[in-house]
Amino acid sequence: MEREPGAAGARRALGRRLEAVLASRSEANAVFDILAVLQSEDHEEIQEAVRTCSRLFGALLERGELFVGQLPSEEMVMIGSRGAMRKYKVWMRHRYHSCCSRLGELLGHPSFQVKELALGTLMKFVQLEGVHPLEKPKWEGNYLFPQDLFKLVVGGLLSPEEDQSLLLSQFREYLDHDDIRYHTMRAAVDTVARITGQHLEVPLTFWNNAFTLLSAVSLPRREPTASSFYVKRSELSDTWKVAHLKEHRKAFQAMWLNFLKHKLPLSLYKKVLVIVHDAILPQLAQPRLMIDFLTRACDLGGALSLLALNGLFILIHKHNLEYPDFYRKLYGLLDPSVFHVKYRARFFHLADLFLSSSHLPAYLVAAFAKRLARLALTAPPEALLMVLPFICNLLCRHPACRVLVHRPHGPGELGLSEAGSGCSLTALLPQALQRHYHPEVSKAASVINQALSVPEVSIAPLLELTAYEIFERDLKKKGREPVPLEYLPAQGLLGRPGDICAQHFTLS
């Protein structure tokens, strides 16, 4: 087709062809001209073509001018003896199929405006197809949803080549609808299976897109209602799975388990483990099924083990999971690097939670207190200001462990030998940390000499403390007395009379 130059010219030309097609079936071939502009290299022309297709096929769907049922091949219909109207509907539905396929490709277009418009148009078609189905119901009251078209949308969002984070943020608004959320979970399972089956080495881009989509899905606390559906329904039938919250929970569980069964990049393990305790486990139909993923992550070591322990603790505490190696794994994470990792605050928050039960055996809590005391010798000041109250809280929480600092009956108490006994705290805290160069650290270490009957100290404000904050806090202090600059104050300008230094500078 001959097009006028520029977006305005394309708009006028496309508008004329749109009016012609909708006005007369004899002008149906003009659809090819409209679809051809979808292949343009000009961004603005593509957007005009997408808008035109939206109006064209939206009107044809509402008017019922697309073939309904199993779509036959175009060639067989054209040479057959069926009526002209049937041939027209089959022919036009093939054009509609070509349009949707191209819109799916445009979800990966370099221009975000084109992507966004293509997504909006496809979702409009999803809604219209839901109201005016292109398939025949198998029985009266059968639930119909354009699953094939919707899988095309989800497949474009979970691209292996393109970072779709911005487009996925636009798609989030559709997840507020119960039917879209349910079919997104089911389509995600199929897409992940398809992509992982096609690639020996699945691109990181795909994993990131998949995680962004999956983590955006959050189940409601109420049963679905007709008003919460994207595809409008007059009422919901009890025979529809999409109408029951328990089915949504099953779909949510299948979505995550099928995603997490694959070998994920380490960066993605961290992203999943950060949200698993509050965004995934509470919404699963059977949370215990996450044990394989969590134990696998726990065995990877480092920060991954730390993050996995949170999920394991929830399974142990709330779902009666037996995992006897839990505290051994936690103890194994206590090494000098724990004070310098990115998740230090999270680690000690969780460790405080894990060691909060009064039913823990005294020897186990004592082992953690002693280990932390030894590590404190090499810890930076900002970590010490948090670790020292942490140790004192353990002793307050578990009175049987106070023999670590005061043992009137000797090392036989608590069943510990002298070599590995509580001498750790009595030696390290008073003799080393109470003489620390930072005054706040020495003050915090001196608490061990006082009675430990006081309430526990909240470590929450200290978890995120940094060296920069300590430095800034010290700068803001306004003391009444001048700060000494030397260990021994100077006596006079050149020292006391009779000093060697003074005698050296005496004039003869």
C-alpha positions in Angstrom: 0.0 0.0 0.0 1.2 3.5 -0.7 1.5 5.4 2.5 1.8 9.1 3.2 5.1 9.9 5.0 5.1 10.4 8.7 2.9 9.2 11.6 0.1 11.6 10.7 0.0 10.2 7.1 0.0 6.6 8.4 -2.9 7.4 10.7 -5.0 8.8 7.9 -4.2 5.9 5.6 -4.9 3.3 8.3 -8.1 5.1 9.3 -9.4 4.9 5.7 -8.7 1.2 5.4 -10.2 0.5 8.8 -13.5 2.2 7.9 -13.6 0.4 4.6 -13.1 -3.1 6.2 -15.8 -2.5 8.8 -18.2 -1.0 6.3 -18.1 -3.7 3.7 -16.8 -7.3 3.5 -15.8 -6.8 -0.1 -13.0 -4.5 1.3 -11.6 -7.3 3.5 -8.3 -7.4 1.7 -7.4 -4.0 3.1 -6.6 -5.9 6.3 -3.3 -7.0 4.7 -2.4 -3.3 4.3 -3.0 -2.8 8.0 -1.1 -5.8 9.1 1.8 -4.8 6.8 2.3 -1.6 8.8 2.9 -3.8 11.9 6.2 -4.8 10.2 7.3 -1.2 9.8 10.6 -0.1 11.3 9.2 3.3 12.3 8.0 3.2 16.0 5.2 5.7 15.5 3.8 3.9 12.5 3.8 0.6 14.4 1.9 2.2 17.2 -0.7 3.6 14.8 -1.0 0.1 13.2 -1.5 -1.5 16.7 -4.2 1.0 17.6 -5.9 0.3 14.2 -5.8 -3.5 14.8 -7.2 -3.0 18.3 -10.2 -1.1 16.9 -10.7 -3.5 13.9 -10.5 -6.9 15.6 -12.2 -5.5 18.7 -15.2 -4.6 16.6 -15.1 -7.9 14.7 -15.1 -9.9 18.0 -18.1 -7.9 19.3 -20.0 -8.3 16.1 -19.3 -12.1 16.0 -17.6 -11.9 12.6 -14.8 -14.3 13.5 -15.1 -18.1 13.1 -16.0 -19.9 16.3 -14.7 -23.4 16.9 -11.7 -25.5 15.9 -10.1 -23.3 13.2 -9.7 -25.2 9.9 -6.9 -24.5 7.4 -7.5 -21.5 5.2 -6.8 -23.4 2.0 -9.4 -26.2 2.7 -12.1 -23.7 3.4 -11.5 -21.5 0.4 -11.7 -24.5 -2.1 -14.8 -25.9 -0.3 -18.4 -25.5 -1.1 -19.4 -23.9 2.2 -21.2 -20.5 2.2 -19.5 -17.1 1.7 -20.1 -16.0 5.2 -18.3 -19.0 6.7 -15.4 -18.5 4.4 -15.2 -14.8 5.4 -15.2 -15.7 9.1 -12.5 -18.3 8.7 -10.4 -16.0 6.6 -10.8 -13.1 9.0 -10.0 -15.2 12.0 -6.7 -16.3 10.3 -5.9 -12.6 9.9 -6.7 -12.1 13.6 -4.4 -15.0 14.5 -1.6 -13.3 12.4 -2.2 -10.0 14.2 -2.0 -11.6 17.7 1.2 -13.4 16.7 2.8 -10.2 15.6 1.6 -8.4 18.7 3.3 -11.2 20.7 6.5 -10.5 18.9 6.2 -6.7 19.6 6.3 -7.5 23.3 10.1 -7.8 22.7 10.4 -4.6 20.6 13.2 -2.2 21.5 10.7 0.7 22.1 8.9 0.5 25.4 6.0 2.5 24.1 5.5 -0.2 21.4 5.8 -3.0 24.0 3.3 -1.3 26.3 0.7 -0.7 23.6 1.1 -4.3 22.3 0.5 -5.6 25.8 -2.6 -3.4 26.3 -4.0 -4.5 23.0 -3.5 -8.2 23.7 -5.1 -7.9 27.1 -8.0 -6.2 25.5 -8.4 -9.1 23.1 -8.2 -11.5 26.1 -11.1 -9.7 27.7 -13.2 -9.6 24.5 -12.5 -13.3 23.7 -13.5 -14.2 27.2 -16.9 -12.5 26.7 -17.2 -13.6 23.0 -15.4 -17.0 23.0 -13.9 -18.3 19.8 -14.4 -21.9 20.9 -17.6 -23.8 21.5 -18.5 -24.8 25.1 -18.3 -28.5 25.7 -21.4 -28.3 28.0 -23.7 -25.7 29.3 -22.1 -23.5 31.9 -18.6 -24.6 30.8 -15.9 -22.1 31.9 -14.2 -20.6 28.8 -11.1 -18.4 28.9 -8.8 -17.6 26.0 -5.9 -19.7 27.4 -3.9 -19.9 24.1 -3.9 -16.2 23.6 -3.0 -15.6 27.2 -0.1 -18.0 27.1 1.2 -15.9 24.2 1.1 -12.9 26.5 2.9 -14.7 29.3 5.4 -16.2 26.9 6.3 -12.7 25.7 6.7 -11.4 29.2 9.0 -14.3 30.1 11.4 -13.6 27.3 14.8 -15.4 27.3 16.4 -12.5 25.4 14.8 -9.3 26.7 14.8 -7.8 30.1 11.0 -7.3 30.6 11.1 -5.8 34.2 9.5 -2.6 33.1 6.8 -4.3 31.1 6.2 -6.7 33.9 5.6 -3.8 36.2 2.9 -2.7 33.9 1.4 -6.2 33.9 1.1 -6.1 37.7 -2.1 -4.2 37.5 -3.8 -7.1 35.8 -2.8 -9.4 38.6 -5.4 -7.7 40.8 -8.0 -9.7 38.9 -8.6 -13.2 40.2 -9.0 -14.9 36.8 -5.9 -13.2 35.4 -3.9 -14.2 38.5 -5.1 -17.8 38.3 -4.3 -18.2 34.6 -1.0 -16.4 35.0 0.1 -19.0 37.5 -0.9 -21.8 35.2 0.6 -20.2 32.1 3.9 -19.6 33.9 4.2 -23.3 34.7 3.9 -24.1 30.9 6.2 -21.4 29.9 9.0 -22.4 32.3 8.7 -26.0 31.2 8.9 -25.0 27.5 11.9 -22.7 27.9 13.9 -25.0 30.1 13.2 -27.8 27.7 14.5 -25.8 24.7 17.7 -24.6 26.3 20.6 -26.6 27.6 21.8 -23.5 29.4 18.8 -21.3 30.3 19.7 -17.6 30.0 19.9 -15.5 33.2 17.5 -13.0 31.6 14.7 -15.6 31.5 15.2 -16.6 35.2 15.1 -12.9 36.2 11.9 -12.3 34.2 10.3 -15.4 35.6 11.2 -14.4 39.2 9.8 -10.9 38.7 6.5 -12.3 37.5 6.2 -15.0 40.1 7.1 -12.7 43.0 4.4 -10.3 41.8 1.7 -12.9 42.4 0.1 -12.6 45.8 -3.0 -14.5 46.7 -6.0 -12.8 48.3 -7.5 -13.8 51.6 -11.1 -14.0 50.3 -12.9 -16.2 47.9 -13.0 -14.9 44.3 -16.1 -12.8 43.3 -17.6 -12.0 39.9 -16.7 -8.4 40.3 -13.0 -9.2 40.7 -12.8 -11.0 37.3 -11.1 -9.3 34.3 -13.3 -11.2 31.9 -16.8 -10.1 33.1 -19.1 -12.8 34.4 -22.7 -12.4 35.5 -22.1 -15.0 38.2 -19.6 -17.7 39.2 -20.3 -21.4 39.1 -19.2 -23.7 41.9 -17.9 -26.1 39.2 -15.2 -23.6 38.1 -11.8 -24.1 39.7 -11.0 -20.5 39.2 -13.9 -19.6 41.5 -12.3 -21.3 44.6 -9.4 -19.9 46.7 -8.1 -23.4 47.4 -7.5 -24.0 43.7 -5.6 -20.7 43.5 -3.4 -22.0 46.4 -2.8 -25.2 44.5 -1.9 -23.2 41.3 0.4 -21.0 43.4 2.2 -24.0 44.9 2.6 -25.7 41.5 4.0 -22.5 40.0 6.7 -22.1 42.6 7.6 -25.8 43.0 8.0 -26.2 39.2 10.2 -23.1 39.1 12.3 -24.0 42.1 13.0 -27.6 41.0 15.4 -26.3 38.4 19.0 -25.4 39.0 18.9 -21.7 39.5 21.7 -19.1 39.3 23.1 -18.3 42.8 21.9 -14.7 42.5 18.3 -16.0 42.0 18.6 -18.3 45.0 19.2 -15.2 47.2 16.2 -13.4 45.7 13.9 -16.3 46.4 15.2 -17.0 49.9 14.8 -13.3 50.9 11.0 -13.6 50.3 10.3 -17.2 51.0 9.3 -16.9 54.6 6.7 -14.2 54.2 5.6 -14.2 50.5 5.8 -17.9 49.5 5.5 -20.3 52.5 2.3 -18.8 54.0 0.4 -19.1 50.7 1.3 -22.7 49.8 -1.3 -25.4 50.1 1.4 -27.7 51.5 4.4 -25.7 52.8 6.3 -28.8 53.8 6.9 -29.5 50.1 9.5 -26.7 50.1 11.9 -28.8 52.2 13.9 -30.1 49.2 14.5 -26.6 47.9 15.4 -25.2 51.4 17.8 -28.0 52.3 19.5 -27.8 48.9 20.0 -24.1 49.4 21.2 -24.6 52.9 23.9 -27.0 51.7 25.3 -24.3 49.3 26.9 -22.5 52.3 27.5 -18.8 53.0 24.7 -16.3 52.8 22.5 -18.8 51.1 22.6 -21.1 54.1 21.7 -18.3 56.4 18.7 -17.3 54.3 17.5 -20.9 53.9 17.6 -21.4 57.7 14.8 -18.8 58.0 12.4 -20.9 55.9 13.5 -24.1 57.6 12.8 -22.6 61.0 9.3 -21.8 59.9 8.7 -25.3 58.7 10.1 -26.6 62.0 8.2 -24.2 64.2 4.8 -24.0 62.4 4.6 -27.2 60.4 6.3 -29.8 62.7 9.1 -30.5 60.3 11.9 -32.6 61.8 15.4 -31.2 60.9 17.9 -32.3 63.6 20.8 -30.5 61.9 19.3 -27.1 62.1 21.3 -25.7 65.0 24.5 -27.4 63.8 24.0 -25.6 60.5 23.5 -22.3 62.3 26.5 -22.8 64.4 28.6 -23.6 61.3 27.8 -20.1 60.0 29.5 -18.4 62.9 32.9 -17.5 61.5 34.8 -14.2 61.3 33.3 -13.3 58.0 29.8 -13.1 59.4 30.5 -9.6 60.7 31.3 -8.3 57.2 28.7 -10.0 54.9 25.8 -8.1 53.3 23.2 -10.0 55.3 24.8 -9.4 58.8 21.8 -7.6 60.2 19.4 -10.3 58.9 21.7 -13.1 60.2 21.7 -11.8 63.8 18.0 -10.9 63.7 17.3 -14.5 62.7 19.8 -16.0 65.2 18.2 -14.0 68.0 14.8 -15.5 66.9 16.2 -19.0 66.6 17.7 -18.8 70.1 14.7 -17.2 71.8 13.0 -20.4 73.0 13.4 -21.1 76.7 13.2 -24.8 75.9 16.6 -25.0 74.2 19.2 -27.0 76.2 21.7 -24.9 78.1 24.7 -26.5 76.5 23.5 -25.5 73.1 23.0 -21.8 74.1 26.3 -21.8 75.9 28.1 -23.0 72.8 26.7 -20.1 70.8 27.6 -17.6 73.5 31.2 -18.9 73.7 31.6 -18.9 70.0 30.3 -15.4 69.6 32.7 -14.2 72.4 35.7 -15.7 70.6 34.6 -14.1 67.3 34.2 -10.7 69.1 38.0 -10.5 69.4 38.3 -9.7 65.7 35.0 -8.0 65.2 34.8 -4.3 64.2 33.3 -1.8 66.7 29.9 -1.5 64.9 29.5 -5.3 65.2 30.6 -5.5 68.8 28.0 -2.9 69.9 25.4 -5.4 68.7 27.1 -8.7 69.6 27.8 -7.9 73.2 24.2 -7.2 74.1 23.3 -10.3 72.1 25.5 -12.4 74.3 24.1 -10.8 77.5 20.6 -11.4 76.3 21.4 -15.1 75.9 22.6 -15.2 79.5 19.5 -13.4 80.7 17.2 -15.6 78.7 18.9 -18.9 79.8 19.9 -18.6 83.5 21.6 -22.0 83.4 24.2 -20.5 81.1 25.4 -17.9 83.7 28.0 -20.3 84.9 30.0 -19.1 81.9 30.7 -15.9 83.8 30.3 -17.1 87.4 31.0 -20.7 88.5 31.2 -21.0 92.3 31.4 -24.8 92.0 34.1 -25.0 89.4 34.1 -26.3 85.8 32.1 -29.4 86.7 28.9 -27.3 86.4 27.0 -27.7 83.1 29.1 -30.8 82.4 31.9 -28.9 80.7 35.6 -29.5 80.9 38.0 -26.7 81.8 39.5 -26.7 78.3 36.2 -25.9 76.6 34.3 -24.4 79.5 32.9 -21.1 80.3 36.3 -19.5 80.9 35.8 -18.0 77.4 33.5 -15.2 78.6 35.3 -14.5 81.9 38.6 -14.2 80.1 37.5 -12.5 76.9 34.9 -9.9 77.9 36.6 -8.4 81.0 40.2 -8.7 80.0 40.1 -7.9 76.3 36.9 -6.1 75.3 36.6 -4.0 78.4 40.0 -2.5 77.4 38.8 -1.9 73.8 40.0 1.3 72.2 36.5 2.5 71.5 34.8 3.7 74.7 31.3 2.5 73.7 32.6 -1.0 73.2 34.4 -1.1 76.5 31.2 0.2 78.2 29.1 -2.4 76.5 31.5 -5.2 77.6 31.4 -4.0 81.2 27.8 -5.0 81.5 29.0 -8.6 82.0 30.2 -7.6 85.4 26.8 -6.5 86.5 23.8 -8.5 87.7 22.1 -10.0 84.7 18.6 -9.8 86.1 17.7 -6.7 84.1 15.4 -7.1 81.1 16.9 -8.0 77.7 18.3 -5.2 75.6 16.6 -4.8 72.2 19.3 -5.3 69.5 17.0 -4.2 66.7 18.4 -0.6 66.6 21.9 -2.0 66.5 21.5 -4.5 63.7 22.0 -1.9 60.9 24.7 0.1 62.7 27.7 1.0 60.5 31.2 2.3 61.1 30.2 5.6 59.4 27.3 6.1 61.8 29.5 5.5 64.8 32.0 8.0 63.4 29.3 10.6 62.7 27.9 10.1 66.2 31.3 10.7 67.8 31.7 13.9 65.8 28.5 15.2 67.1 29.4 14.7 70.8 30.1 17.9 72.7 32.2 17.2 75.7 32.6 19.7 78.5 36.3 19.0 78.9 39.0 19.2 76.1 39.9 15.9 74.5 43.4 14.7 75.5 45.7 14.4 72.5 48.5 12.4 74.3 48.6 9.6 76.7 50.7 11.7 79.1 49.9 15.4 79.3 52.8 17.7 78.4 54.2 19.9 81.2 55.1 23.3 79.5 56.2 24.0 76.0 59.5 22.0 76.0 58.9 19.7 78.9 59.8 19.8 82.6 63.0 21.6 83.7 65.9 19.2 83.7 64.6 17.1 80.9 67.1 16.0 78.3 65.0 17.7 75.6 65.0 21.0 77.6 68.7 20.8 78.3 69.5 20.2 74.6 67.8 23.5 73.6 69.3 25.6 76.4 71.2 28.5 75.1 74.9 28.8 76.3 
